[in-house]
XYZ file of C-alpha atoms in Angstrom:
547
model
C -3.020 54.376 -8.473
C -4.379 53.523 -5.244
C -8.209 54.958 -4.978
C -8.506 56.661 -1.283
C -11.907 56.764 0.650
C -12.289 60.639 0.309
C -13.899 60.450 4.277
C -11.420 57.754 5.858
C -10.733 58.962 9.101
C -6.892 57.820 8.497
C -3.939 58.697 10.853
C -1.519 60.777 9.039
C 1.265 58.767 7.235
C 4.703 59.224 8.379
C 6.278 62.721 7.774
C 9.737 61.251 6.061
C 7.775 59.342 3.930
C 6.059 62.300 2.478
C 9.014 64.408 2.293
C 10.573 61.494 0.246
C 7.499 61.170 -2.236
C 7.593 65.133 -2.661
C 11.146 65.679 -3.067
C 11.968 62.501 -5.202
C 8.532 60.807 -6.867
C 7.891 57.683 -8.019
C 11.007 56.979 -9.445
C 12.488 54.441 -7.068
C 9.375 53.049 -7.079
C 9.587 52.148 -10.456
C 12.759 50.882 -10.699
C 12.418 48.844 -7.414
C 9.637 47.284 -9.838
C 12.369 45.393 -11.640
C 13.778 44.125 -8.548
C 10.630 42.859 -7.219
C 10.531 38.675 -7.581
C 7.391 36.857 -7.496
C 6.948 33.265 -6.523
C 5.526 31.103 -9.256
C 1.977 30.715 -7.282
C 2.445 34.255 -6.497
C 2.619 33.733 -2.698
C 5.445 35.460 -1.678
C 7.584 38.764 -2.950
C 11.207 39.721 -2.512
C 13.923 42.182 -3.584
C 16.506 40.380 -5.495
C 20.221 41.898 -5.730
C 20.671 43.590 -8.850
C 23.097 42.455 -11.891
C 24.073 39.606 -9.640
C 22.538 36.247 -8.129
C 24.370 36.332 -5.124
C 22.598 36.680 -1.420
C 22.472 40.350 -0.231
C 24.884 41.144 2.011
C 24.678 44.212 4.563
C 27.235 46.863 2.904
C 29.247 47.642 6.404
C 29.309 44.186 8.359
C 29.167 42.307 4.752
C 26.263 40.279 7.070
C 23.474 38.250 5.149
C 21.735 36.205 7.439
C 18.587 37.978 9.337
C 16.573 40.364 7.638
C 18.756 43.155 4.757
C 17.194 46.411 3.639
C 17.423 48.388 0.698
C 17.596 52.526 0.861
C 15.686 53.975 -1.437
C 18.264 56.736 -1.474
C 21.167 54.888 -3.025
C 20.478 51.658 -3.172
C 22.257 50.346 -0.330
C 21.860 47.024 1.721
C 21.922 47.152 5.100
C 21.308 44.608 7.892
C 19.032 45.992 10.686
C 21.126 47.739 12.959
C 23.000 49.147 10.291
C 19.861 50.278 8.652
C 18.553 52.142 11.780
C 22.422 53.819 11.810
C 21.674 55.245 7.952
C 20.719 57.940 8.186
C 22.821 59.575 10.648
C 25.798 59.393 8.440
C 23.271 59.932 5.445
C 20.772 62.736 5.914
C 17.366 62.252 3.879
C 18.453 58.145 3.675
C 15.451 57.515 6.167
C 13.025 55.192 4.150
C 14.156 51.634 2.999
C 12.423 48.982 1.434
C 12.446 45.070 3.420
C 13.774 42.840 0.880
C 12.508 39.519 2.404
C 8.738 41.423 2.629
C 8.787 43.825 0.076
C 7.297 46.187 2.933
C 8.827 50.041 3.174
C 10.316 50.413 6.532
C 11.219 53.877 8.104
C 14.348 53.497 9.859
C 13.742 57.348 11.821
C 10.476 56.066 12.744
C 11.278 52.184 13.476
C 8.377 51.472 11.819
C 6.893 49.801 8.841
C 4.910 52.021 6.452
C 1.604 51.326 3.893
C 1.991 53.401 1.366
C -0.823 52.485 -1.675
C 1.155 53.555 -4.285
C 4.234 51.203 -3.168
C 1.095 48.548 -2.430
C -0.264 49.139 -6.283
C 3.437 48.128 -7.449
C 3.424 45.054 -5.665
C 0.206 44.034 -7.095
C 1.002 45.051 -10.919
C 3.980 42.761 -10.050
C 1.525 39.969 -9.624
C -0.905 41.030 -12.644
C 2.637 40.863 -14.778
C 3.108 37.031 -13.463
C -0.242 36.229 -14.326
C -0.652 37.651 -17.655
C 2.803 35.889 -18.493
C 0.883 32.388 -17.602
C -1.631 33.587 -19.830
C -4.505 34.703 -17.370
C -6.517 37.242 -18.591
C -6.923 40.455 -16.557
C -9.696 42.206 -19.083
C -11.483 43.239 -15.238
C -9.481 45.421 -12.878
C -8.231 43.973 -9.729
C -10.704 46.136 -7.882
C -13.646 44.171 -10.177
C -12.902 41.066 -9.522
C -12.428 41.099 -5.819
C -16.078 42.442 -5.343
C -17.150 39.202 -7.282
C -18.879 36.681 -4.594
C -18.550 32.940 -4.883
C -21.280 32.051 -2.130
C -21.443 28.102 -1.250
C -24.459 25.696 -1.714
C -23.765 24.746 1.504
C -24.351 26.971 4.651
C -24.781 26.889 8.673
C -27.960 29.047 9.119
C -27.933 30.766 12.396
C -31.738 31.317 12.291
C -32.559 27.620 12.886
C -28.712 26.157 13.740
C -28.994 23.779 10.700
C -27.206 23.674 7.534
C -28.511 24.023 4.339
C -27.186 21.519 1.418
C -27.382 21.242 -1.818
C -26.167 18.877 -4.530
C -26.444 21.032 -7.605
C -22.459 22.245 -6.404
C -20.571 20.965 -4.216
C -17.317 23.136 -5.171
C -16.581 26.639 -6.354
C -13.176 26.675 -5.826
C -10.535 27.362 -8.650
C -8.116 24.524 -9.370
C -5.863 24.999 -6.396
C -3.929 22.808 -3.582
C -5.423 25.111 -1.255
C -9.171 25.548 -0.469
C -10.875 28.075 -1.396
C -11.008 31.407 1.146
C -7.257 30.945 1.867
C -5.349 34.083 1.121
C -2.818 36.294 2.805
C -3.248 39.661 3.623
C -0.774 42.417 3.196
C 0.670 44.203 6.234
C -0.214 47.805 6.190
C 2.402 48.687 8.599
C 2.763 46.936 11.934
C -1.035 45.700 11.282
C 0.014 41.605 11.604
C -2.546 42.152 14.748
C -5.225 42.866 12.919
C -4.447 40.561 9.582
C -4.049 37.466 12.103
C -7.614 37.899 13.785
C -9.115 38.374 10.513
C -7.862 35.108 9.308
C -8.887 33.602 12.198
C -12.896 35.034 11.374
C -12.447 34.249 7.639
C -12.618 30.667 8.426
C -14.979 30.585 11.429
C -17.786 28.440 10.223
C -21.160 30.367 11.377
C -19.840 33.404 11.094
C -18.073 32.852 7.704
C -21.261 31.519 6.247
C -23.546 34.247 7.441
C -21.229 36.630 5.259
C -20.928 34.495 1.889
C -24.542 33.812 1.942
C -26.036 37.858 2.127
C -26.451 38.305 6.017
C -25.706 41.364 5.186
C -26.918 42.986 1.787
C -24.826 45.973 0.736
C -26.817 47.041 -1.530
C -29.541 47.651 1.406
C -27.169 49.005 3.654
C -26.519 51.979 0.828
C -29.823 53.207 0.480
C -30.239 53.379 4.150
C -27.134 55.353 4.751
C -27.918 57.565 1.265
C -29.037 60.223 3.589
C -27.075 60.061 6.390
C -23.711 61.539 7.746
C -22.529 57.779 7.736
C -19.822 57.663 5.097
C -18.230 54.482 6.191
C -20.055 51.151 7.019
C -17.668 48.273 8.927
C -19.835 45.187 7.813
C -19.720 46.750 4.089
C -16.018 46.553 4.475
C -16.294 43.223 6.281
C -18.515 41.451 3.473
C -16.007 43.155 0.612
C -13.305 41.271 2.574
C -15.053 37.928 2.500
C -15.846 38.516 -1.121
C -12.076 38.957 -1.983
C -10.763 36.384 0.032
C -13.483 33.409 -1.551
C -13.487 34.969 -4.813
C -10.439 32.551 -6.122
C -7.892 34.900 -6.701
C -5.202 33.709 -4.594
C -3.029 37.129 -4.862
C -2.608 38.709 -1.224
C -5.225 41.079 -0.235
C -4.939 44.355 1.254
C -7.755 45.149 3.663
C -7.365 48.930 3.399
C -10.630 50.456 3.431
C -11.969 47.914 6.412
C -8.583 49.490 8.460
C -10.192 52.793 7.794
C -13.592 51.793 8.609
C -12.261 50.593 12.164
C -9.930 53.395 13.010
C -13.251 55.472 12.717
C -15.402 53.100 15.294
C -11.897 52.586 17.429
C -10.346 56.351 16.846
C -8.540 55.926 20.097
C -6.468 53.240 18.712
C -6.065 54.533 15.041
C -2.573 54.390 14.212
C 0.274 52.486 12.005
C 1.653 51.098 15.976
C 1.390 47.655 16.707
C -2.061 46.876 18.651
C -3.325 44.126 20.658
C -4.833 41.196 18.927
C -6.966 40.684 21.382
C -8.265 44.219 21.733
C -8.413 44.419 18.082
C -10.659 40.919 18.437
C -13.156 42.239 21.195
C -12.838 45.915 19.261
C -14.089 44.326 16.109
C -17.029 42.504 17.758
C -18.123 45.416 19.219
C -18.331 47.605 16.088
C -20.600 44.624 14.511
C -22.636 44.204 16.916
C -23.028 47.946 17.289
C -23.751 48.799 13.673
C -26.051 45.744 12.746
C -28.008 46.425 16.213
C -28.391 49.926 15.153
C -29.464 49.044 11.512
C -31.899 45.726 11.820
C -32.842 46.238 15.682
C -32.265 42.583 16.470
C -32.694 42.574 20.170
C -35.682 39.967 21.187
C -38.085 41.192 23.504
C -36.031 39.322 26.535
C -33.162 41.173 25.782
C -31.226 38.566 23.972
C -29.151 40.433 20.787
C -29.712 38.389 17.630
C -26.970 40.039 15.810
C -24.344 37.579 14.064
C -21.715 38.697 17.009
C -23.914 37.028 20.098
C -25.208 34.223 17.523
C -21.910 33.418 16.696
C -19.543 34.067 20.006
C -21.756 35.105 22.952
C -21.908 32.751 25.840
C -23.223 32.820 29.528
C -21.062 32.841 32.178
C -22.280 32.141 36.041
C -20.958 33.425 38.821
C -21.580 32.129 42.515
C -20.234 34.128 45.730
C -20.891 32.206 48.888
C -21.023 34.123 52.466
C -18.187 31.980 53.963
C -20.175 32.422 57.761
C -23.903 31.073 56.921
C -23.161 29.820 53.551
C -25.653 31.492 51.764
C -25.205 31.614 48.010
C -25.638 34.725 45.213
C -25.495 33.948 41.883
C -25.219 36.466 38.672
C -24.921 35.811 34.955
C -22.758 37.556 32.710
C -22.455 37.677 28.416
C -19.390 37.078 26.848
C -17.783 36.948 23.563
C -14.637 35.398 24.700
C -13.524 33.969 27.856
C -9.802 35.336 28.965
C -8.051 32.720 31.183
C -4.949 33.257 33.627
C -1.995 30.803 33.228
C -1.851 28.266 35.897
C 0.946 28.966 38.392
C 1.095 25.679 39.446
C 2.315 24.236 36.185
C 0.296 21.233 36.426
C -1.223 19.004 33.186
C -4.737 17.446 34.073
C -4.586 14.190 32.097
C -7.149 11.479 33.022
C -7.824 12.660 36.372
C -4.408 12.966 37.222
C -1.912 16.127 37.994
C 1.157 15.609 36.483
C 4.049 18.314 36.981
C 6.100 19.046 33.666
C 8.812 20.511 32.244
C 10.038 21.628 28.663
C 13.458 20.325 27.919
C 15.332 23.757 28.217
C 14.109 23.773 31.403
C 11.346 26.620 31.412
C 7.286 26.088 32.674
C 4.429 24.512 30.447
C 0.875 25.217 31.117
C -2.206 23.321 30.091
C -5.301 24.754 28.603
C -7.151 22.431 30.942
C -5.086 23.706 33.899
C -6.036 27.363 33.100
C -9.797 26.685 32.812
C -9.447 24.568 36.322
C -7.930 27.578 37.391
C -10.784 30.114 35.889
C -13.476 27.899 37.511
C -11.677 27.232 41.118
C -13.279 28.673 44.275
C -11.510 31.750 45.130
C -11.337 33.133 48.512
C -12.131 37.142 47.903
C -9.070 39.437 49.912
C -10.376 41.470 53.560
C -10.816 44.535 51.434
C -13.057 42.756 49.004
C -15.272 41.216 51.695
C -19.399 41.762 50.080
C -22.763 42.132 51.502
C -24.155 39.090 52.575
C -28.161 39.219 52.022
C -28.699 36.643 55.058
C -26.051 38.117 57.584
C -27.105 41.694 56.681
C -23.182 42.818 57.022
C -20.330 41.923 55.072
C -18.505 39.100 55.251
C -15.512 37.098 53.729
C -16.884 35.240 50.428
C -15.980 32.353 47.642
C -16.172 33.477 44.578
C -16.634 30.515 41.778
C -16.845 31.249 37.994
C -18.711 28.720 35.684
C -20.039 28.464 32.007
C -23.684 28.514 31.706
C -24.017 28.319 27.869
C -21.474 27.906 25.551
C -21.019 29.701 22.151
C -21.352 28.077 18.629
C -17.590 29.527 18.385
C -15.567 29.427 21.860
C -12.829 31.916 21.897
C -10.331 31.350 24.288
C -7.634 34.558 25.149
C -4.512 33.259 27.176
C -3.167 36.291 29.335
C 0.694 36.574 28.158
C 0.698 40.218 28.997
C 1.018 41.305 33.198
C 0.766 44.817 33.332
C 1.995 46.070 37.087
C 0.797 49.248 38.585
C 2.882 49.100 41.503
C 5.887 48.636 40.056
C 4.757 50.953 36.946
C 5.698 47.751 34.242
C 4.602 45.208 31.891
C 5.635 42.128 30.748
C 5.237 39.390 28.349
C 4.887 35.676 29.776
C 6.311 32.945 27.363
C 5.187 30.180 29.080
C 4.806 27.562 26.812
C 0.714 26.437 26.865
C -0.295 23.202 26.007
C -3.574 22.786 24.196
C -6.020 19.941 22.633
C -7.177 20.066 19.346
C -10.547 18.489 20.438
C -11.992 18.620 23.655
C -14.812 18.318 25.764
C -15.880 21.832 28.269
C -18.748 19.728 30.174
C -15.891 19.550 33.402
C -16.433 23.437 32.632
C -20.181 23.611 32.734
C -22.358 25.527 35.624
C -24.288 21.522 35.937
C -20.969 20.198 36.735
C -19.795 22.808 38.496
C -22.912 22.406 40.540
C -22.915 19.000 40.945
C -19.280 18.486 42.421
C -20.283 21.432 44.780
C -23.444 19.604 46.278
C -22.108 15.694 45.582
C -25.128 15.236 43.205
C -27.920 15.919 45.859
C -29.617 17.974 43.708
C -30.669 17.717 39.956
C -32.396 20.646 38.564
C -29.297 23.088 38.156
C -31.806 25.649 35.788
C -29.204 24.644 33.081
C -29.791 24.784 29.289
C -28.558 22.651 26.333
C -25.119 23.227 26.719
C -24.120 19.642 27.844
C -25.415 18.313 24.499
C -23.288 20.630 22.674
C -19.991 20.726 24.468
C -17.507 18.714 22.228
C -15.453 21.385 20.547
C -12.323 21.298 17.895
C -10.209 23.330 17.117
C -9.593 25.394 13.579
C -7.694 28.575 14.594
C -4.709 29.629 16.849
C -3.261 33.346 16.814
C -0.141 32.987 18.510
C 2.242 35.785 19.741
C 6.324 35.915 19.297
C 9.056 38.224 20.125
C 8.706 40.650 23.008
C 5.847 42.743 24.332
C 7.639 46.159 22.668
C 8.314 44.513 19.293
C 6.155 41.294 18.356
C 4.626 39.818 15.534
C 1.212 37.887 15.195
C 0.970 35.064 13.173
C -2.288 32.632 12.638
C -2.277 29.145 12.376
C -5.720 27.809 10.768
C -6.662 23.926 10.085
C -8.360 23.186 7.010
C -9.700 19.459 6.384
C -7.097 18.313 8.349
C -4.487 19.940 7.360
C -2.380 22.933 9.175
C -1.563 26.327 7.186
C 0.406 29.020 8.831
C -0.881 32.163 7.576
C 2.238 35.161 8.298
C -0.015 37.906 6.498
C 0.908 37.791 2.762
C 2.375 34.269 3.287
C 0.386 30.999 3.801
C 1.932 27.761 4.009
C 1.350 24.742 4.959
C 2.844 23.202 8.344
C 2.631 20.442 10.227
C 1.105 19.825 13.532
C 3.847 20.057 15.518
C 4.589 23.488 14.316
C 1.179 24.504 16.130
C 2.135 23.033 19.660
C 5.564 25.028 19.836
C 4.101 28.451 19.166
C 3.254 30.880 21.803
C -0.418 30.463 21.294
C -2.499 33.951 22.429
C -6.336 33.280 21.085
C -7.907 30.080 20.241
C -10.924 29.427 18.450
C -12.918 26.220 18.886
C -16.022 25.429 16.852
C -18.564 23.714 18.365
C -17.906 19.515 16.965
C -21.250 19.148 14.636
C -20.193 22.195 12.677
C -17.061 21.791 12.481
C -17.412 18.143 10.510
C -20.294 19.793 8.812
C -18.143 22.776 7.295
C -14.992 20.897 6.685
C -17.622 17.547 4.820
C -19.704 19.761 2.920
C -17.227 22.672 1.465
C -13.632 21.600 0.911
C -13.851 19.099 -0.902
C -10.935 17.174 -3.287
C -10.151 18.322 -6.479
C -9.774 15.774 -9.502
C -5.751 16.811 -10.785
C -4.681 18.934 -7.672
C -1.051 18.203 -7.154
């Protein structure tokens, strides 16, 4: 069965689930094995109705549509709100299996569950499919998703070129999809964290530091041999990347990395739905904090050269103006990821020109270039937030401007769908519609410009950096958010040569783009132009035969 990490700090698993496991086995397990049915391509697993073909049907409101559960208890179907009902008419009936996911689902708890054991008969599910199409499986799955399939063709982060060879151009097994795209199993409410990893998996820089040894395990052992340090994030991170671009297209459960990061984030280690976002800035942190600790890549200026900062970190400006004498303080700030307000005035900046809109059912769009106007408009600071002006030598009411100093190799852009109020003691979930470019240009954006509309171009040495040369960006990943803010589900959209795939953890398929405008969008990731045509030219390439 499923081998545990003996010092995972891991939440404990839900209580009915354990009582069920200790009072009845593995015997629903295994005959739930017979039920399972695997898609050809082995993308997707569902319960099928035994001894009969026809669609389950919920045993109480005979309803089918909407997702059915099966008890484990006696084999029941049940629509949702039946399901949750159970076990008040049937005590112990607390633990049912989702037929559309194949995912146990606690109806006491409202919760999905992991359970590796129930995760392990999923998987044997797929080895059966493959050894019936004649595959053979003489390594254990274990052995071949540590196997690395590193590409010829790399962006290095130490001189910002890539590195390509000829010898070969393509790894990949003979597939419609390229290589590195595979779901990952849900773990119980984790679609946060399976989304954002997607989203990394297929970030060029940081991708390619990864497959190509940034970080040697083997290195990282012997320094933690004699340590306290049982678990290592970037260990778990690399194993990860070596599953996902190893070929085997079978979903992938990240298990031991969810350990690793409920030990660096123990205050949100749980089986609840997280943030995405937190998850996202969580993650960074951990990396940066573990390769800082173990390489000491900090340049005598300050400036961390860990993958994190090479990869995501920016400079952000800030200017506050004394609105009495006019004098101007300005402060720089790092960031991984810039998180941008949705403009209230529901405006679309096209061509120099603000057009109100309207979806047809009548609710608000934004505009991604509407937010960042907003993020980089003059702001006139409140009467309790009036600062110290250096020149007046008393406080006095200020304009506050934001800009972007230097841009990232990898801009990550948060949209703010979540409005927690502490006066009224509530939350809740904006679902503005947002609409956003797959290509675009952030020089409007830039500290120069800023600077320049500010003074009408009477001065010319802003103190700026390279950014304007590097400031065409396109897109390759969207996380977007549906539902409600109590119960929600993540799901990543990624583009690939061209071409869109939705990835709803175990499932990937492929979409068009139109599909990608009418999602809730929550994080997008832009990849600086030059990397993103070299990535996409050099690595997937055609295969000869792929249907």
């Amino acid at each position: 069965m499923f081998q545990r990490n003996p010092f995972s700090s891991n939440p404990e698993p839900c209580q009915h689930l354990s009582d069920y496991k200790l009072n009845h086995g593995f015997n629903a397990y295994k005959s739930i094995q017979n039920l399972l049915v695997t898609s050809p391509i082995a993308k997707k697993t569902s319960i099928k109705k035994p001894h009969t073909t026809a669609i389950p049907r919920c045993s109480i409101c005979n309803r089918f549509q909407g997702r059915m559960y099966l008890c484990l208890i006696c084999s029941s179907f049940s629509c949702l709100d039946h399901t949750l009902l159970h076990p008040q008419s049937q005590i112990g009936h607390a633990l049912f299996v989702d037929i559309q996911r194949a995912e146990l689902y606690c109806a006491l708890c409202h919760d999905q569950l992991y359970d590796p054991d129930f995760d392990q008969l999923v998987m044997s599910k797929y080895s059966m499919l493959l050894m019936s199409k004649g595959s053979t499986l003489n390594e254990s799955i274990g052995q071949r998703l540590i196997k690395r399939r590193r590409f010829e063709s790399s962006f290095d982060l130490r001189t910002s070129k890539y590195r390509v060879s000829n010898s070969i151009r393509d790894l990949r097994a003979k597939s419609c999809y390229p290589l590195g795209l595979r779901g990952l199993n849900n773990l119980g409410s984790t679609c946060f964290m399976n989304s954002v990893l997607q989203a990394l998996l297929h970030a060029p820089p940081f991708r390619d530091y990864f497959l190509n040894g940034g970080h040697c395990m083997e290195a990282c052992h012997k320094r933690t041999a004699n340590t306290d340090q049982r678990l290592c994030l970037l260990c778990d991170i690399n194993a990860i990347f070596s599953a996902v671009f190893s070929g085997d297209r079978n979903p992938y459960s990240p298990a031991q990395f969810l350990y690793s990061w409920w030990q660096h984030s123990a205050n949100l280690a749980s089986y609840e739905q997280q943030d995405a976002h937190e998850f996202f800035i969580s993650m960074l942190d951990a990396i940066h904090e573990k390769e800082g600790k173990s390489r000491n890549v900090c340049r005598g200026n300050g400036d961390c050269q860990c993958v994190v900062h090479r990869v995501f970190s920016g400079l952000l400006r800030s200017d506050v103006t004394c609105m009495a004498c006019g004098f101007t303080s300005t402060t720089y700030d790092p960031y991984v990821d810039i998180s941008l307000n949705l403009d209230s005035n529901v405006s679309l900046a096209e061509k120099g020109k603000k057009l109100s809109k309207q979806k047809e059912d009548g609710s608000s769009m934004s505009t991604l270039f509407g937010c960042l106007d907003l993020f980089t408009r003059p702001e006139k600071l409140g009467s309790d937030q009036k600062l110290y002006c250096q020149n007046c030598q008393e406080r006095q009411d200020s304009l506050k401007q934001m800009s972007i100093r230097k841009l990232p190799l990898v801009l990550s852009l948060h949209v703010k769908r979540f409005e927690h109020s502490f006066v009224r003691k509530m939350s809740r979930k904006i679902d503005r519609y947002v609409h956003f470019p797959f290509s675009f240009d952030m020089t409007p954006y830039l500290s120069s410009s800023i600077l320049r509309a500010r003074y009408r171009n009477r001065i010319f040495n802003f103190g700026g950096d390279d950014s304007d040369v590097f400031s065409e960006f396109k897109i390759f990943a969207v996380v977007t958010h549906s539902g409600t803010l109590e119960s929600g589900h993540y799901v990543t959209f990624l583009r690939l040569r061209k071409q869109w795939y939705r990835c709803d953890d175990a499932w990937i398929t492929e979409v068009d783009e139109a599909a990608v405008r009418a999602s809730q969008c929550y994080m997008i990731f832009y990849v600086q132009k030059a990397l993103y045509n070299k990535a996409n030219g050099d690595i997937f390439l055609p295969i000869a035969g792929c249907c």
